[in-house]
PDB file of C-alpha atoms in Angstrom:
ATOM      1  CA  UNK A   1       0.087  -0.547  -0.079  1.00  0.00           C
ATOM      2  CA  UNK A   2       1.860   3.726  -1.096  1.00  0.00           C
ATOM      3  CA  UNK A   3       1.158   5.917   1.144  1.00  0.00           C
ATOM      4  CA  UNK A   4      -1.085   8.978   0.244  1.00  0.00           C
ATOM      5  CA  UNK A   5      -0.235  13.038   0.235  1.00  0.00           C
ATOM      6  CA  UNK A   6      -3.086  14.936   1.598  1.00  0.00           C
ATOM      7  CA  UNK A   7      -3.824  18.354   0.224  1.00  0.00           C
ATOM      8  CA  UNK A   8      -6.554  20.088   3.324  1.00  0.00           C
ATOM      9  CA  UNK A   9      -8.328  22.960   1.171  1.00  0.00           C
ATOM     10  CA  UNK A  10     -10.235  24.621   3.801  1.00  0.00           C
ATOM     11  CA  UNK A  11     -12.459  28.042   4.084  1.00  0.00           C
ATOM     12  CA  UNK A  12     -16.077  29.211   5.185  1.00  0.00           C
ATOM     13  CA  UNK A  13     -19.464  28.460   3.708  1.00  0.00           C
ATOM     14  CA  UNK A  14     -19.210  30.026   0.131  1.00  0.00           C
ATOM     15  CA  UNK A  15     -15.819  31.000  -0.498  1.00  0.00           C
ATOM     16  CA  UNK A  16     -14.879  28.706  -3.130  1.00  0.00           C
ATOM     17  CA  UNK A  17     -13.521  25.399  -2.404  1.00  0.00           C
ATOM     18  CA  UNK A  18     -16.041  23.215  -4.168  1.00  0.00           C
ATOM     19  CA  UNK A  19     -14.740  25.604  -7.647  1.00  0.00           C
ATOM     20  CA  UNK A  20     -11.070  25.354  -6.168  1.00  0.00           C
ATOM     21  CA  UNK A  21     -11.122  21.179  -6.111  1.00  0.00           C
ATOM     22  CA  UNK A  22     -13.021  21.116  -8.792  1.00  0.00           C
ATOM     23  CA  UNK A  23     -10.098  23.107 -11.098  1.00  0.00           C
ATOM     24  CA  UNK A  24      -7.104  21.849  -8.524  1.00  0.00           C
ATOM     25  CA  UNK A  25      -8.723  18.147  -9.201  1.00  0.00           C
ATOM     26  CA  UNK A  26      -8.990  18.662 -13.086  1.00  0.00           C
ATOM     27  CA  UNK A  27      -5.163  19.810 -12.575  1.00  0.00           C
ATOM     28  CA  UNK A  28      -4.691  16.838 -11.121  1.00  0.00           C
ATOM     29  CA  UNK A  29      -6.031  14.431 -13.195  1.00  0.00           C
ATOM     30  CA  UNK A  30      -4.846  15.613 -16.170  1.00  0.00           C
ATOM     31  CA  UNK A  31      -1.359  14.942 -15.429  1.00  0.00           C
ATOM     32  CA  UNK A  32      -1.983  11.189 -15.207  1.00  0.00           C
ATOM     33  CA  UNK A  33      -1.696  11.329 -10.802  1.00  0.00           C
ATOM     34  CA  UNK A  34      -5.019   9.540  -9.117  1.00  0.00           C
ATOM     35  CA  UNK A  35      -7.203  12.176  -6.748  1.00  0.00           C
ATOM     36  CA  UNK A  36      -9.324  10.091  -4.419  1.00  0.00           C
ATOM     37  CA  UNK A  37     -11.836  13.365  -2.962  1.00  0.00           C
ATOM     38  CA  UNK A  38     -13.169  13.548   0.639  1.00  0.00           C
ATOM     39  CA  UNK A  39     -16.190  15.483   1.558  1.00  0.00           C
ATOM     40  CA  UNK A  40     -16.593  16.858   4.773  1.00  0.00           C
ATOM     41  CA  UNK A  41     -20.424  17.799   5.134  1.00  0.00           C
ATOM     42  CA  UNK A  42     -22.880  18.805   8.469  1.00  0.00           C
ATOM     43  CA  UNK A  43     -26.114  19.203   6.452  1.00  0.00           C
ATOM     44  CA  UNK A  44     -28.788  16.840   4.955  1.00  0.00           C
ATOM     45  CA  UNK A  45     -27.689  17.336   1.089  1.00  0.00           C
ATOM     46  CA  UNK A  46     -24.937  17.307  -0.105  1.00  0.00           C
ATOM     47  CA  UNK A  47     -24.279  20.112  -3.072  1.00  0.00           C
ATOM     48  CA  UNK A  48     -21.003  18.811  -3.631  1.00  0.00           C
ATOM     49  CA  UNK A  49     -20.761  16.158  -4.499  1.00  0.00           C
ATOM     50  CA  UNK A  50     -23.364  16.815  -6.918  1.00  0.00           C
ATOM     51  CA  UNK A  51     -21.131  19.698  -7.976  1.00  0.00           C
ATOM     52  CA  UNK A  52     -17.779  17.094  -8.671  1.00  0.00           C
ATOM     53  CA  UNK A  53     -20.011  14.708 -10.216  1.00  0.00           C
ATOM     54  CA  UNK A  54     -17.741  14.911 -13.576  1.00  0.00           C
ATOM     55  CA  UNK A  55     -14.901  14.282 -12.128  1.00  0.00           C
ATOM     56  CA  UNK A  56     -15.261  10.594 -11.042  1.00  0.00           C
ATOM     57  CA  UNK A  57     -13.831   8.155 -13.117  1.00  0.00           C
ATOM     58  CA  UNK A  58     -11.006   5.689 -13.219  1.00  0.00           C
ATOM     59  CA  UNK A  59      -9.113   8.541 -11.724  1.00  0.00           C
ATOM     60  CA  UNK A  60     -10.591  10.129  -9.485  1.00  0.00           C
ATOM     61  CA  UNK A  61     -13.668   9.303  -6.589  1.00  0.00           C
ATOM     62  CA  UNK A  62     -15.867  11.255  -4.158  1.00  0.00           C
ATOM     63  CA  UNK A  63     -16.387   9.988  -0.706  1.00  0.00           C
ATOM     64  CA  UNK A  64     -18.925  11.356   1.465  1.00  0.00           C
ATOM     65  CA  UNK A  65     -18.535  11.779   4.647  1.00  0.00           C
ATOM     66  CA  UNK A  66     -21.513  13.131   6.911  1.00  0.00           C
ATOM     67  CA  UNK A  67     -21.333  15.340  10.514  1.00  0.00           C
ATOM     68  CA  UNK A  68     -23.456  16.753  12.445  1.00  0.00           C
ATOM     69  CA  UNK A  69     -24.183  13.929  15.010  1.00  0.00           C
ATOM     70  CA  UNK A  70     -21.646  14.389  17.693  1.00  0.00           C
ATOM     71  CA  UNK A  71     -17.555  15.028  17.308  1.00  0.00           C
ATOM     72  CA  UNK A  72     -16.341  11.197  18.503  1.00  0.00           C
ATOM     73  CA  UNK A  73     -18.807   9.715  15.790  1.00  0.00           C
ATOM     74  CA  UNK A  74     -17.713  12.290  13.359  1.00  0.00           C
ATOM     75  CA  UNK A  75     -13.801  11.892  13.800  1.00  0.00           C
ATOM     76  CA  UNK A  76     -14.459   7.941  14.433  1.00  0.00           C
ATOM     77  CA  UNK A  77     -16.309   8.585  10.177  1.00  0.00           C
ATOM     78  CA  UNK A  78     -13.742  10.217   8.670  1.00  0.00           C
ATOM     79  CA  UNK A  79     -10.352   7.858  10.297  1.00  0.00           C
ATOM     80  CA  UNK A  80     -11.782   5.173   8.346  1.00  0.00           C
ATOM     81  CA  UNK A  81     -12.941   6.655   5.459  1.00  0.00           C
ATOM     82  CA  UNK A  82      -9.303   7.851   5.189  1.00  0.00           C
ATOM     83  CA  UNK A  83      -8.164   3.692   6.065  1.00  0.00           C
ATOM     84  CA  UNK A  84     -10.632   3.097   3.159  1.00  0.00           C
ATOM     85  CA  UNK A  85      -9.329   5.457   0.658  1.00  0.00           C
ATOM     86  CA  UNK A  86      -5.145   4.658   1.623  1.00  0.00           C
ATOM     87  CA  UNK A  87      -5.615   1.215   0.558  1.00  0.00           C
ATOM     88  CA  UNK A  88      -7.558   2.656  -2.813  1.00  0.00           C
ATOM     89  CA  UNK A  89      -3.790   3.738  -3.782  1.00  0.00           C
ATOM     90  CA  UNK A  90      -4.394   7.042  -4.851  1.00  0.00           C
ATOM     91  CA  UNK A  91      -1.793   9.783  -4.908  1.00  0.00           C
ATOM     92  CA  UNK A  92      -3.384  11.963  -3.536  1.00  0.00           C
ATOM     93  CA  UNK A  93      -5.951  12.830  -1.320  1.00  0.00           C
ATOM     94  CA  UNK A  94      -7.869  16.262  -1.971  1.00  0.00           C
ATOM     95  CA  UNK A  95      -9.794  16.403   1.590  1.00  0.00           C
ATOM     96  CA  UNK A  96     -12.057  19.336   1.416  1.00  0.00           C
ATOM     97  CA  UNK A  97     -13.991  19.973   5.341  1.00  0.00           C
ATOM     98  CA  UNK A  98     -17.542  21.734   5.587  1.00  0.00           C
ATOM     99  CA  UNK A  99     -17.182  26.207   6.205  1.00  0.00           C
ATOM    100  CA  UNK A 100     -17.639  25.161   9.585  1.00  0.00           C
ATOM    101  CA  UNK A 101     -14.793  22.929  10.717  1.00  0.00           C
ATOM    102  CA  UNK A 102     -12.498  23.100  13.035  1.00  0.00           C
ATOM    103  CA  UNK A 103      -8.884  22.128  11.383  1.00  0.00           C
ATOM    104  CA  UNK A 104      -7.418  20.728  14.308  1.00  0.00           C
ATOM    105  CA  UNK A 105      -9.635  18.318  13.916  1.00  0.00           C
ATOM    106  CA  UNK A 106      -7.222  17.415  10.339  1.00  0.00           C
ATOM    107  CA  UNK A 107      -3.832  17.300  12.484  1.00  0.00           C
ATOM    108  CA  UNK A 108      -5.356  14.757  15.316  1.00  0.00           C
ATOM    109  CA  UNK A 109      -6.489  12.313  12.650  1.00  0.00           C
ATOM    110  CA  UNK A 110      -3.471  12.564  10.682  1.00  0.00           C
ATOM    111  CA  UNK A 111      -0.742  12.180  14.201  1.00  0.00           C
ATOM    112  CA  UNK A 112      -2.918   9.110  15.609  1.00  0.00           C
ATOM    113  CA  UNK A 113      -2.299   5.017  14.093  1.00  0.00           C
ATOM    114  CA  UNK A 114      -2.322   3.999  11.039  1.00  0.00           C
ATOM    115  CA  UNK A 115      -2.628   7.345   9.375  1.00  0.00           C
ATOM    116  CA  UNK A 116      -0.001   9.017  10.853  1.00  0.00           C
ATOM    117  CA  UNK A 117       2.165   5.578   8.606  1.00  0.00           C
ATOM    118  CA  UNK A 118      -0.104   5.849   5.518  1.00  0.00           C
ATOM    119  CA  UNK A 119      -0.367   9.738   4.808  1.00  0.00           C
ATOM    120  CA  UNK A 120       1.037  12.862   4.529  1.00  0.00           C
ATOM    121  CA  UNK A 121      -0.886  15.992   5.384  1.00  0.00           C
ATOM    122  CA  UNK A 122       0.940  18.102   1.761  1.00  0.00           C
ATOM    123  CA  UNK A 123      -0.544  21.092   2.082  1.00  0.00           C
ATOM    124  CA  UNK A 124      -3.313  23.065   3.612  1.00  0.00           C
ATOM    125  CA  UNK A 125      -5.007  25.750   0.947  1.00  0.00           C
ATOM    126  CA  UNK A 126      -7.279  27.966   3.355  1.00  0.00           C
ATOM    127  CA  UNK A 127      -9.845  29.810   1.012  1.00  0.00           C
ATOM    128  CA  UNK A 128     -11.109  33.153   2.163  1.00  0.00           C
ATOM    129  CA  UNK A 129     -13.646  35.110   0.249  1.00  0.00           C
ATOM    130  CA  UNK A 130     -12.394  38.254   0.262  1.00  0.00           C
ATOM    131  CA  UNK A 131     -16.273  39.656   0.595  1.00  0.00           C
ATOM    132  CA  UNK A 132     -16.703  37.978   4.376  1.00  0.00           C
ATOM    133  CA  UNK A 133     -18.193  40.568   6.656  1.00  0.00           C
ATOM    134  CA  UNK A 134     -16.072  42.455   8.644  1.00  0.00           C
ATOM    135  CA  UNK A 135     -17.359  41.685  11.457  1.00  0.00           C
ATOM    136  CA  UNK A 136     -18.083  37.691  12.532  1.00  0.00           C
ATOM    137  CA  UNK A 137     -19.344  35.983  14.561  1.00  0.00           C
ATOM    138  CA  UNK A 138     -16.796  35.000  17.680  1.00  0.00           C
ATOM    139  CA  UNK A 139     -17.485  31.528  16.210  1.00  0.00           C
ATOM    140  CA  UNK A 140     -16.590  32.146  12.736  1.00  0.00           C
ATOM    141  CA  UNK A 141     -13.671  34.224  13.649  1.00  0.00           C
ATOM    142  CA  UNK A 142     -12.332  31.715  15.621  1.00  0.00           C
ATOM    143  CA  UNK A 143     -12.693  28.884  12.380  1.00  0.00           C
ATOM    144  CA  UNK A 144     -11.085  31.483   9.769  1.00  0.00           C
ATOM    145  CA  UNK A 145      -8.164  31.516  12.165  1.00  0.00           C
ATOM    146  CA  UNK A 146      -8.305  27.672  12.178  1.00  0.00           C
ATOM    147  CA  UNK A 147      -8.087  27.559   8.439  1.00  0.00           C
ATOM    148  CA  UNK A 148      -6.059  30.402   7.791  1.00  0.00           C
ATOM    149  CA  UNK A 149      -2.884  30.029  10.791  1.00  0.00           C
ATOM    150  CA  UNK A 150      -1.491  26.537   9.904  1.00  0.00           C
ATOM    151  CA  UNK A 151      -1.903  27.795   6.018  1.00  0.00           C
ATOM    152  CA  UNK A 152       0.653  26.861   3.197  1.00  0.00           C
ATOM    153  CA  UNK A 153      -1.349  29.085   0.223  1.00  0.00           C
ATOM    154  CA  UNK A 154      -4.066  31.220   1.799  1.00  0.00           C
ATOM    155  CA  UNK A 155      -6.194  31.946  -2.178  1.00  0.00           C
ATOM    156  CA  UNK A 156      -8.490  35.131  -1.629  1.00  0.00           C
ATOM    157  CA  UNK A 157     -11.584  34.392  -3.794  1.00  0.00           C
ATOM    158  CA  UNK A 158     -14.749  36.436  -5.028  1.00  0.00           C
ATOM    159  CA  UNK A 159     -12.621  39.114  -5.158  1.00  0.00           C
ATOM    160  CA  UNK A 160     -13.442  40.730  -8.323  1.00  0.00           C
ATOM    161  CA  UNK A 161     -16.865  41.490  -6.927  1.00  0.00           C
ATOM    162  CA  UNK A 162     -14.926  43.985  -4.653  1.00  0.00           C
ATOM    163  CA  UNK A 163     -15.340  47.262  -5.052  1.00  0.00           C
ATOM    164  CA  UNK A 164     -11.570  48.565  -2.844  1.00  0.00           C
ATOM    165  CA  UNK A 165      -9.418  46.182  -4.424  1.00  0.00           C
ATOM    166  CA  UNK A 166      -6.876  48.423  -5.821  1.00  0.00           C
ATOM    167  CA  UNK A 167      -6.181  49.049  -2.285  1.00  0.00           C
ATOM    168  CA  UNK A 168      -3.484  45.499  -0.850  1.00  0.00           C
ATOM    169  CA  UNK A 169      -4.331  47.181   3.102  1.00  0.00           C
ATOM    170  CA  UNK A 170      -7.657  46.323   2.238  1.00  0.00           C
ATOM    171  CA  UNK A 171      -7.152  42.538   1.237  1.00  0.00           C
ATOM    172  CA  UNK A 172      -4.655  42.562   3.895  1.00  0.00           C
ATOM    173  CA  UNK A 173      -6.479  44.214   7.111  1.00  0.00           C
ATOM    174  CA  UNK A 174     -10.019  41.809   5.815  1.00  0.00           C
ATOM    175  CA  UNK A 175      -7.732  38.722   6.424  1.00  0.00           C
ATOM    176  CA  UNK A 176      -5.811  39.357   9.418  1.00  0.00           C
TER     177      UNK A 176
END
């Protein structure tokens, strides 16, 4: 069994995670790599699965775990799904949590047996919506910090909708 290389895509609800994943996964597939996408959703209907459906084929599979019934159950399903995906031998595993996901949960799972033997955590990409509200709730602010603090890359989405985008200080202020 070969080890997978994880790419973790975080970001708030509506920030553009699925759009980014769709384009990035297509790029990897076009390079001849096999890709597994793990969708983490807390909603009853997973629209992201529908949006990623056209990627599914010989070089790509999309899996889903549903949250909402407690952290312990969710962690167990998350780890079990990653074990299953490791056994398929994907070259890359892209993990998309819901917009309400604390990235510490991901790093905790990656440090546990047997996942720590099979996976390299890889890249953490945080998608930040340039048009997000200036005033965030305490929980939203915590999640934004969680998702950007360890990010190797921060991608600013929806910037084309910003009227004051010419001023880099405005962008920096929104993120920091």
